[in-house]
């Protein structure tokens, strides 16, 4: 019986150590997810800043186009061809700005999606870590119960031995 108790204690200790390693690994993964999430948030902020800059540039380009158009109407026929080419260049710049804005918006959307996935993974890993912590706590409780049982068995064995010696002495 003592051998079974020792074996049970050994198994419980091994299970407890395994759970500790799993908990440490889960905590490391959770930290990694949090770092990825924070990195994603930083990229999202930077993309937002670039998006704002692109919007400002787009607005500036639009104003330049309006101004160029105004100049075309007010200038003489001789100068109109030069202004027309500036207008076309500004139109091309505006189109490039719109394309860049569209790319930044798509990149921002992708970063937001990656951030949502990262936060969901971090939450899942936090739940896993909590579950492993609960399992470790249960294993520790079981080991404590086994230890109490072992001590009681030792007391019982000592009592029986004492009574047997007393009986032999009589």
Short mmCIF file of C-alpha atoms in Angstrom, two decimals:
data_model
loop_
_atom_site.label_atom_id
_atom_site.label_comp_id
_atom_site.label_asym_id
_atom_site.label_seq_id
_atom_site.Cartn_x
_atom_site.Cartn_y
_atom_site.Cartn_z
CA UNK A 1 0.00 0.00 0.00
CA UNK A 2 2.85 2.35 0.85
CA UNK A 3 4.37 1.52 -2.54
CA UNK A 4 1.13 2.47 -4.28
CA UNK A 5 1.02 5.71 -2.34
CA UNK A 6 4.61 6.48 -3.30
CA UNK A 7 3.86 5.70 -6.91
CA UNK A 8 0.74 7.89 -6.80
CA UNK A 9 2.76 10.70 -5.23
CA UNK A 10 5.44 10.35 -7.90
CA UNK A 11 2.82 10.39 -10.67
CA UNK A 12 1.13 13.40 -9.11
CA UNK A 13 4.48 15.22 -8.84
CA UNK A 14 5.30 14.41 -12.48
CA UNK A 15 1.87 15.59 -13.57
CA UNK A 16 2.32 18.72 -11.50
CA UNK A 17 5.72 19.42 -13.10
CA UNK A 18 4.30 18.78 -16.57
CA UNK A 19 1.47 21.19 -15.87
CA UNK A 20 3.97 23.79 -14.65
CA UNK A 21 5.95 23.46 -17.91
CA UNK A 22 2.76 23.71 -19.97
CA UNK A 23 1.70 26.76 -17.97
CA UNK A 24 5.11 28.40 -18.54
CA UNK A 25 4.90 27.64 -22.27
CA UNK A 26 1.36 29.00 -22.43
CA UNK A 27 2.47 32.16 -20.60
CA UNK A 28 5.36 32.57 -23.06
CA UNK A 29 2.98 32.18 -25.99
CA UNK A 30 0.61 34.67 -24.38
CA UNK A 31 3.45 37.19 -24.02
CA UNK A 32 4.39 36.63 -27.66
CA UNK A 33 0.77 37.21 -28.74
CA UNK A 34 0.64 40.38 -26.70
CA UNK A 35 3.87 41.59 -28.31
CA UNK A 36 2.43 40.82 -31.76
CA UNK A 37 -0.78 42.63 -30.82
CA UNK A 38 1.19 45.67 -29.61
CA UNK A 39 3.27 45.62 -32.81
CA UNK A 40 0.05 45.41 -34.84
CA UNK A 41 -1.37 48.37 -32.94
CA UNK A 42 1.79 50.38 -33.66
CA UNK A 43 1.61 49.51 -37.37
CA UNK A 44 -2.07 50.43 -37.36
CA UNK A 45 -1.28 53.82 -35.81
CA UNK A 46 1.49 54.40 -38.34
CA UNK A 47 -0.81 53.39 -41.19
CA UNK A 48 -3.41 55.79 -39.82
CA UNK A 49 -0.85 58.58 -39.79
CA UNK A 50 0.18 57.79 -43.36
CA UNK A 51 -3.48 57.72 -44.31
CA UNK A 52 -4.01 61.16 -42.79
CA UNK A 53 -0.92 62.47 -44.58
CA UNK A 54 -2.20 61.04 -47.86
CA UNK A 55 -5.57 62.71 -47.28
CA UNK A 56 -3.88 66.06 -46.63
CA UNK A 57 -1.74 65.61 -49.75
CA UNK A 58 -4.82 64.66 -51.75
CA UNK A 59 -6.62 67.77 -50.54
CA UNK A 60 -3.60 69.92 -51.38
CA UNK A 61 -3.42 68.38 -54.85
CA UNK A 62 -7.12 69.03 -55.34
CA UNK A 63 -6.63 72.67 -54.41
CA UNK A 64 -3.71 72.91 -56.81
CA UNK A 65 -5.88 71.50 -59.58
CA UNK A 66 -8.62 74.00 -58.86
CA UNK A 67 -6.06 76.78 -58.80
CA UNK A 68 -4.49 75.56 -62.06
CA UNK A 69 -7.90 75.43 -63.70
CA UNK A 70 -8.58 78.97 -62.53
CA UNK A 71 -5.29 80.12 -64.01
CA UNK A 72 -6.09 78.43 -67.33
CA UNK A 73 -9.31 80.40 -67.65
CA UNK A 74 -7.70 83.70 -66.74
CA UNK A 75 -4.52 83.34 -68.83
CA UNK A 76 -4.30 84.14 -72.47
CA UNK A 77 -4.59 81.56 -75.24
CA UNK A 78 -0.79 81.56 -75.63
CA UNK A 79 -0.16 80.44 -72.05
CA UNK A 80 -3.01 77.98 -71.91
CA UNK A 81 -1.07 75.05 -73.37
CA UNK A 82 1.59 75.30 -70.59
CA UNK A 83 -1.07 75.53 -67.93
CA UNK A 84 -2.94 72.65 -69.49
CA UNK A 85 0.11 70.43 -69.13
CA UNK A 86 0.42 71.49 -65.48
CA UNK A 87 -3.21 70.62 -64.99
CA UNK A 88 -2.70 67.20 -66.53
CA UNK A 89 0.36 66.63 -64.35
CA UNK A 90 -1.65 67.67 -61.30
CA UNK A 91 -4.44 65.31 -62.40
CA UNK A 92 -1.93 62.46 -62.67
CA UNK A 93 -0.57 63.37 -59.23
CA UNK A 94 -4.10 63.40 -57.88
CA UNK A 95 -4.74 59.93 -59.33
CA UNK A 96 -1.50 58.66 -57.83
CA UNK A 97 -2.55 60.18 -54.50
CA UNK A 98 -5.92 58.46 -54.70
CA UNK A 99 -4.25 55.15 -55.53
CA UNK A 100 -1.84 55.58 -52.60
CA UNK A 101 -4.74 56.48 -50.33
CA UNK A 102 -6.60 53.38 -51.46
CA UNK A 103 -3.53 51.21 -50.74
CA UNK A 104 -3.11 52.78 -47.29
CA UNK A 105 -6.79 52.22 -46.50
CA UNK A 106 -6.46 48.55 -47.54
CA UNK A 107 -3.28 48.18 -45.49
CA UNK A 108 -5.04 49.78 -42.52
CA UNK A 109 -7.98 47.39 -42.91
CA UNK A 110 -5.60 44.41 -43.03
CA UNK A 111 -3.76 45.64 -39.93
CA UNK A 112 -7.05 46.05 -38.06
CA UNK A 113 -8.02 42.50 -39.01
CA UNK A 114 -4.60 41.18 -37.93
CA UNK A 115 -4.99 43.05 -34.64
CA UNK A 116 -8.42 41.51 -34.06
CA UNK A 117 -7.02 38.03 -34.75
CA UNK A 118 -4.04 38.69 -32.46
CA UNK A 119 -6.32 39.88 -29.65
CA UNK A 120 -8.56 36.83 -30.08
CA UNK A 121 -5.50 34.53 -29.96
CA UNK A 122 -4.18 36.33 -26.87
CA UNK A 123 -7.56 35.88 -25.19
CA UNK A 124 -7.64 32.19 -26.10
CA UNK A 125 -4.12 31.67 -24.78
CA UNK A 126 -5.00 33.52 -21.58
CA UNK A 127 -7.94 31.13 -21.14
CA UNK A 128 -5.60 28.16 -21.80
CA UNK A 129 -3.13 29.49 -19.23
CA UNK A 130 -5.94 29.87 -16.67
CA UNK A 131 -7.11 26.31 -17.35
CA UNK A 132 -3.55 25.01 -16.90
CA UNK A 133 -3.28 26.99 -13.67
CA UNK A 134 -6.52 25.41 -12.44
CA UNK A 135 -5.19 21.95 -13.34
CA UNK A 136 -1.96 22.67 -11.46
CA UNK A 137 -3.94 23.81 -8.42
CA UNK A 138 -6.02 20.61 -8.53
CA UNK A 139 -2.87 18.49 -8.83
CA UNK A 140 -1.33 20.27 -5.83
CA UNK A 141 -4.51 19.68 -3.83
CA UNK A 142 -4.45 15.99 -4.80
CA UNK A 143 -0.80 15.68 -3.72
CA UNK A 144 -1.68 17.28 -0.36
CA UNK A 145 -4.56 14.81 0.10
CA UNK A 146 -2.24 11.89 -0.72
CA UNK A 147 0.26 13.18 1.84
CA UNK A 148 -2.46 13.36 4.52
CA UNK A 149 -3.53 9.79 3.63
CA UNK A 150 0.07 8.60 3.85
CA UNK A 151 0.51 10.14 7.29
CA UNK A 152 -2.72 8.59 8.52
CA UNK A 153 -1.60 5.21 7.18
CA UNK A 154 1.73 5.58 9.01
CA UNK A 155 -0.11 6.42 12.25
CA UNK A 156 -2.40 3.41 11.81
CA UNK A 157 0.59 1.15 11.09
CA UNK A 158 2.42 2.47 14.16
CA UNK A 159 -0.69 1.94 16.33
CA UNK A 160 -1.14 -1.63 15.07
CA UNK A 161 2.55 -2.39 15.62
CA UNK A 162 2.40 -0.96 19.14
CA UNK A 163 -0.68 -3.04 19.99
CA UNK A 164 0.94 -6.15 18.55
CA UNK A 165 4.03 -5.61 20.71
CA UNK A 166 1.86 -5.00 23.75
CA UNK A 167 -0.08 -8.18 23.01
CA UNK A 168 3.15 -10.15 22.68
CA UNK A 169 4.44 -8.65 25.91
CA UNK A 170 1.38 -9.81 27.81
#
